[in-house]
Coordinates of C-alpha atoms and ligand atoms in Angstrom, one line a residue:
M18 CA 134.0 7.3 -0.8
K19 CA 134.3 3.6 0.1
K20 CA 131.1 4.0 2.2
L21 CA 129.2 5.5 -0.7
Y22 CA 130.3 2.7 -3.0
F23 CA 129.2 0.1 -0.4
A24 CA 125.8 1.9 0.0
A25 CA 125.3 1.8 -3.8
L26 CA 126.1 -1.9 -3.9
L27 CA 123.7 -2.6 -1.1
A28 CA 120.9 -0.6 -2.9
M29 CA 121.5 -2.6 -6.1
A30 CA 121.4 -5.9 -4.2
V31 CA 118.1 -4.9 -2.5
S32 CA 116.6 -3.9 -5.8
V33 CA 117.6 -7.1 -7.5
G34 CA 116.2 -9.0 -4.6
A35 CA 112.9 -7.1 -4.9
N36 CA 112.7 -7.8 -8.6
A37 CA 113.2 -11.5 -7.9
Q38 CA 109.9 -11.8 -6.1
P39 CA 107.5 -14.3 -7.7
G40 CA 105.5 -12.5 -10.3
N41 CA 108.2 -10.7 -12.1
R42 CA 111.1 -13.2 -11.9
G43 CA 113.5 -10.3 -12.0
F44 CA 112.4 -9.2 -15.4
G45 CA 114.3 -6.0 -16.3
P46 CA 112.9 -2.5 -16.5
R47 CA 109.2 -1.9 -16.4
P48 CA 108.1 1.1 -18.5
Q49 CA 104.7 2.3 -17.3
I50 CA 102.3 2.9 -20.1
N51 CA 98.9 4.4 -19.1
V52 CA 96.1 2.7 -20.9
T53 CA 92.4 2.1 -20.3
F54 CA 92.0 -1.5 -19.5
N55 CA 88.9 -3.5 -20.5
D56 CA 86.7 -4.7 -17.7
Y57 CA 87.9 -7.6 -15.7
I58 CA 85.0 -10.1 -15.1
P59 CA 86.0 -12.9 -12.8
A60 CA 85.6 -16.4 -14.1
P61 CA 83.1 -18.6 -12.2
A62 CA 84.8 -20.3 -9.3
S63 CA 84.3 -23.8 -10.8
F64 CA 85.7 -23.0 -14.3
D65 CA 88.8 -25.1 -13.8
Q66 CA 87.3 -27.8 -11.6
V67 CA 86.5 -31.3 -12.9
T68 CA 82.8 -31.6 -13.3
A69 CA 81.2 -35.0 -12.8
D70 CA 79.2 -36.7 -15.5
I71 CA 80.0 -34.4 -18.5
D72 CA 81.5 -35.5 -21.8
R73 CA 85.3 -35.2 -21.9
G74 CA 87.7 -34.5 -24.7
T75 CA 90.9 -36.5 -25.3
I76 CA 94.5 -35.6 -25.0
K77 CA 97.2 -37.1 -27.3
E78 CA 100.8 -36.6 -28.0
I79 CA 101.6 -36.4 -31.8
E80 CA 104.9 -36.4 -33.6
Y81 CA 105.6 -34.6 -36.9
K82 CA 108.6 -34.3 -39.2
S83 CA 110.0 -30.8 -39.3
K84 CA 111.8 -29.7 -42.4
T85 CA 112.5 -26.4 -40.7
V86 CA 114.4 -28.0 -37.8
G87 CA 115.4 -31.3 -39.4
T88 CA 114.0 -33.4 -36.5
T89 CA 110.9 -35.2 -35.5
R90 CA 109.0 -32.8 -33.1
R91 CA 106.2 -33.3 -30.6
A92 CA 103.0 -31.6 -29.8
T93 CA 100.1 -32.2 -27.4
V94 CA 96.6 -32.2 -29.0
Y95 CA 93.3 -31.9 -27.2
L96 CA 90.3 -33.2 -29.2
P97 CA 86.9 -32.0 -28.1
P98 CA 84.3 -34.3 -26.5
K99 CA 82.6 -36.6 -29.1
Y100 CA 85.2 -35.7 -31.8
D101 CA 83.6 -36.9 -35.0
K102 CA 85.8 -37.8 -37.9
K103 CA 82.9 -37.0 -40.3
K104 CA 83.0 -33.3 -39.2
K105 CA 85.5 -30.6 -39.6
Y106 CA 86.9 -28.5 -36.8
P107 CA 88.7 -25.2 -36.4
V108 CA 92.1 -25.2 -34.7
L109 CA 93.6 -23.2 -31.9
Y110 CA 97.4 -23.2 -31.7
L111 CA 98.2 -22.7 -28.0
L112 CA 101.9 -21.8 -27.2
H113 CA 103.9 -22.2 -24.0
G114 CA 106.5 -20.0 -22.2
I115 CA 110.3 -19.8 -22.0
G116 CA 110.6 -22.5 -19.3
G117 CA 108.2 -24.9 -20.9
D118 CA 107.6 -27.3 -23.8
H119 CA 104.7 -29.0 -25.5
K120 CA 103.5 -30.3 -22.1
E121 CA 103.6 -27.0 -20.2
W122 CA 100.0 -26.0 -21.0
M123 CA 98.7 -29.2 -19.3
L124 CA 99.7 -27.5 -16.0
G125 CA 96.7 -25.2 -16.7
T126 CA 94.3 -28.1 -17.3
P127 CA 93.0 -26.8 -20.6
N128 CA 91.1 -30.0 -21.0
V129 CA 89.1 -29.4 -17.8
I130 CA 88.5 -25.7 -18.8
M131 CA 87.3 -26.7 -22.2
D132 CA 85.2 -29.7 -21.1
N133 CA 83.4 -27.4 -18.8
L134 CA 82.9 -24.7 -21.5
Y135 CA 81.5 -27.3 -23.9
A136 CA 79.1 -28.8 -21.2
Q137 CA 77.7 -25.2 -20.9
K138 CA 77.7 -24.7 -24.7
K139 CA 80.0 -21.6 -24.3
A140 CA 82.6 -22.5 -26.9
E141 CA 82.7 -23.8 -30.5
P142 CA 84.1 -27.3 -30.7
M143 CA 87.7 -27.0 -31.7
I144 CA 91.0 -28.9 -31.8
I145 CA 93.7 -27.4 -29.6
V146 CA 97.3 -28.0 -30.6
M147 CA 100.0 -27.3 -28.0
P148 CA 103.4 -27.4 -29.8
N149 CA 106.9 -27.1 -28.7
G150 CA 107.6 -23.5 -29.6
R151 CA 111.4 -23.7 -29.3
A152 CA 112.3 -24.7 -32.9
L153 CA 115.8 -26.1 -32.3
P154 CA 117.3 -29.6 -32.6
N155 CA 117.4 -29.8 -28.8
D156 CA 114.1 -28.2 -27.9
K157 CA 114.2 -29.1 -24.2
P158 CA 114.0 -26.2 -21.7
E159 CA 117.4 -26.9 -20.2
G160 CA 120.6 -24.9 -19.9
N161 CA 120.6 -21.2 -20.5
I162 CA 117.0 -20.8 -21.5
Y163 CA 117.3 -17.0 -21.6
G164 CA 120.4 -17.2 -23.9
P165 CA 120.1 -15.7 -27.4
E166 CA 120.5 -19.1 -29.1
M167 CA 117.6 -20.6 -27.3
V168 CA 115.5 -17.5 -27.6
K169 CA 116.1 -17.6 -31.3
G170 CA 114.3 -20.9 -31.4
F171 CA 111.1 -19.1 -30.5
E172 CA 111.5 -16.9 -33.6
I173 CA 112.4 -19.8 -35.9
F174 CA 109.2 -21.6 -34.8
E175 CA 107.2 -19.3 -37.1
Q176 CA 108.5 -21.3 -40.1
D177 CA 108.0 -24.7 -38.3
L178 CA 104.5 -23.8 -37.4
L179 CA 103.5 -22.5 -40.9
N180 CA 105.4 -25.0 -43.1
D181 CA 105.5 -28.2 -41.0
L182 CA 103.1 -28.4 -38.1
I183 CA 99.9 -26.8 -39.6
P184 CA 100.1 -29.0 -42.8
F185 CA 100.6 -32.1 -40.5
I186 CA 97.6 -31.2 -38.4
Q187 CA 95.5 -30.6 -41.4
K188 CA 96.3 -33.9 -42.9
T189 CA 96.1 -35.9 -39.6
F190 CA 92.8 -34.4 -38.2
K191 CA 89.6 -33.2 -39.7
T192 CA 90.1 -29.5 -39.8
Y193 CA 89.1 -26.4 -41.7
T194 CA 92.0 -24.9 -43.5
D195 CA 91.1 -21.2 -43.9
K196 CA 92.2 -18.4 -41.6
S197 CA 88.7 -17.9 -40.2
H198 CA 89.0 -21.3 -38.6
R199 CA 92.5 -20.8 -37.2
A200 CA 93.5 -19.1 -34.0
I201 CA 96.7 -18.6 -32.1
A202 CA 97.3 -17.7 -28.5
G203 CA 100.0 -18.3 -25.9
L204 CA 101.5 -17.4 -22.6
S205 CA 104.5 -15.2 -22.1
M206 CA 107.1 -16.1 -24.8
G207 CA 104.2 -17.9 -26.5
G208 CA 102.1 -14.7 -26.1
G209 CA 104.8 -12.8 -27.9
Q210 CA 105.0 -15.4 -30.6
S211 CA 101.2 -15.3 -31.0
L212 CA 101.1 -11.6 -31.4
N213 CA 104.1 -11.7 -33.8
F214 CA 103.0 -14.6 -35.9
G215 CA 99.3 -13.9 -35.7
L216 CA 99.4 -10.2 -36.7
G217 CA 102.3 -11.0 -39.0
N218 CA 100.3 -13.5 -41.0
L219 CA 96.8 -12.0 -41.3
D220 CA 96.1 -14.4 -44.1
K221 CA 96.7 -17.4 -41.8
F222 CA 95.2 -16.4 -38.4
A223 CA 92.0 -14.5 -37.8
Y224 CA 92.1 -14.7 -34.0
V225 CA 95.1 -13.7 -31.9
G226 CA 95.6 -13.8 -28.2
G227 CA 98.5 -12.9 -25.9
F228 CA 98.6 -13.8 -22.2
S229 CA 101.3 -12.0 -20.2
S230 CA 103.3 -11.5 -23.4
A231 CA 107.1 -11.4 -23.0
P232 CA 109.8 -9.1 -24.4
N233 CA 109.9 -11.1 -27.6
T234 CA 106.7 -9.2 -28.6
K235 CA 107.6 -6.9 -31.5
Q236 CA 107.0 -3.2 -31.4
P237 CA 103.4 -2.1 -32.3
E238 CA 104.5 -0.4 -35.5
Q239 CA 106.0 -3.7 -36.6
L240 CA 103.0 -5.8 -35.5
I241 CA 100.6 -3.4 -37.2
P242 CA 102.4 -1.7 -40.1
N243 CA 99.1 -1.2 -42.0
V244 CA 96.3 -0.2 -39.7
E245 CA 93.5 -0.5 -42.3
K246 CA 94.7 -4.0 -43.3
T247 CA 94.8 -5.3 -39.7
K248 CA 91.3 -3.7 -39.1
A249 CA 89.9 -5.5 -42.1
E250 CA 91.5 -8.9 -41.7
N251 CA 91.9 -9.6 -38.0
K252 CA 88.8 -10.7 -36.2
L253 CA 90.1 -10.7 -32.6
L254 CA 93.1 -9.2 -30.8
W255 CA 92.7 -10.2 -27.1
M256 CA 95.2 -9.8 -24.3
V257 CA 95.4 -10.3 -20.5
C258 CA 98.2 -9.6 -18.1
G259 CA 98.5 -9.6 -14.3
S260 CA 98.7 -6.2 -12.6
K261 CA 101.7 -7.4 -10.6
D262 CA 103.5 -8.8 -13.7
G263 CA 106.7 -6.8 -14.7
L264 CA 106.0 -7.7 -18.3
M265 CA 102.8 -5.7 -18.6
F266 CA 104.5 -3.1 -20.9
N267 CA 104.6 -5.6 -23.8
S268 CA 100.8 -5.7 -23.7
S269 CA 100.0 -2.1 -22.7
R270 CA 102.3 -0.7 -25.5
L271 CA 100.3 -2.6 -28.1
K272 CA 96.9 -1.6 -26.5
D273 CA 98.0 2.0 -26.5
F274 CA 98.9 1.9 -30.2
C275 CA 95.6 0.2 -31.0
D276 CA 93.5 2.7 -29.1
K277 CA 95.3 5.6 -30.8
N278 CA 94.8 4.1 -34.2
G279 CA 91.3 2.7 -33.9
V280 CA 92.2 -1.0 -34.0
P281 CA 89.8 -3.1 -32.0
C282 CA 91.9 -4.6 -29.2
T283 CA 91.2 -6.0 -25.7
L284 CA 93.6 -5.8 -22.7
I285 CA 92.4 -7.0 -19.4
Q286 CA 94.5 -6.4 -16.3
Y287 CA 94.1 -9.3 -14.0
P288 CA 93.8 -7.9 -10.4
E289 CA 96.8 -8.8 -8.3
G290 CA 97.8 -11.1 -11.1
Q291 CA 101.3 -12.4 -11.3
H292 CA 103.2 -14.2 -14.0
D293 CA 101.5 -17.6 -13.6
F294 CA 98.8 -20.0 -14.5
V295 CA 96.1 -18.1 -12.6
V296 CA 96.2 -15.5 -15.3
W297 CA 96.8 -17.9 -18.2
K298 CA 93.9 -20.2 -17.3
Y299 CA 91.7 -17.1 -17.1
G300 CA 93.1 -16.2 -20.5
L301 CA 92.2 -19.5 -22.1
Y302 CA 88.7 -19.5 -20.5
N303 CA 87.8 -16.2 -22.0
Y304 CA 89.7 -16.4 -25.3
A305 CA 88.2 -19.8 -26.1
Q306 CA 84.7 -18.4 -25.8
L307 CA 85.4 -15.6 -28.3
I308 CA 87.0 -17.5 -31.2
F309 CA 85.3 -19.2 -34.2
K310 CA 82.0 -17.3 -33.7
Ligands
FER14 C1 112.6 -11.7 -20.8 C2 111.8 -11.9 -19.7 C3 110.9 -12.9 -19.8 C4 112.5 -12.5 -21.9 C5 111.6 -13.6 -21.9 C6 110.8 -13.8 -20.8 C7 113.4 -13.1 -24.1 C8 109.9 -14.9 -20.9 C9 109.2 -15.4 -19.9 C10 108.3 -16.6 -20.0 O1 108.1 -17.1 -21.1 O2 107.7 -17.0 -18.9 O3 113.5 -10.7 -20.8 O4 113.4 -12.2 -23.0

């Protein structure tokens, strides 16, 4: 009996160890949902490499007062090359993961990816806003970041985004203010937020993207309670997830629902992709070319 108990413990330790490999970070159970993925087309090798002698956008850090949180909060903003105050721009809200803050996306060099796209005229000029998606008085990724109080901050951010950040961006920069000129996308927790907030506010966001979306992603029936309304009002529902990412089920569950209900939806499985910036950079590169067109 003792021996059996020991064997069971050993098996558990081995399986926890296996789950802790990079790529799934020990993320819980992994339901398999069989869906037909959209074609994976590799990005050109130089998509994230600094190109000499092209126009470059600018990165700033902004601060805004949040009534929702009761604090002054920060966001990173990327303005396109030759930002012209006499023009108006659409805005992409680009959200980080559970371990990040408003600076995390910079690890994916979105400015380099976008500068290259603009040089090749492959994307519409847009402002990219990278907020801190943990709407709590202490919004640093420290302590028990998976704890329910901190995870709750990612849910509360919906109110901060809609009622505080978007109005601030619209009065600070030259932006369009209608849903057809507003997109939302994010990585992991930010992917879940983007699907939840984007599909949950069809009057505010026409373009929705989820990269390696996390378990904060709502159930498909909650995300799309009215198939005909989503079909009529959403212009893009685009997802990517690594084939080696234990969080795939959050994306494949939604893709399955969309396919069964005739809702246009893309899900690309990044070959050998893990839960990292290789996938997220690919996500931004592709998603940015599809929005505002
Ligand atoms: C979870 C596993 C992963 C979870 C969140 C994540 C809230 C988020 C990962 C990330 O943002 O990288 O169970 O629950």
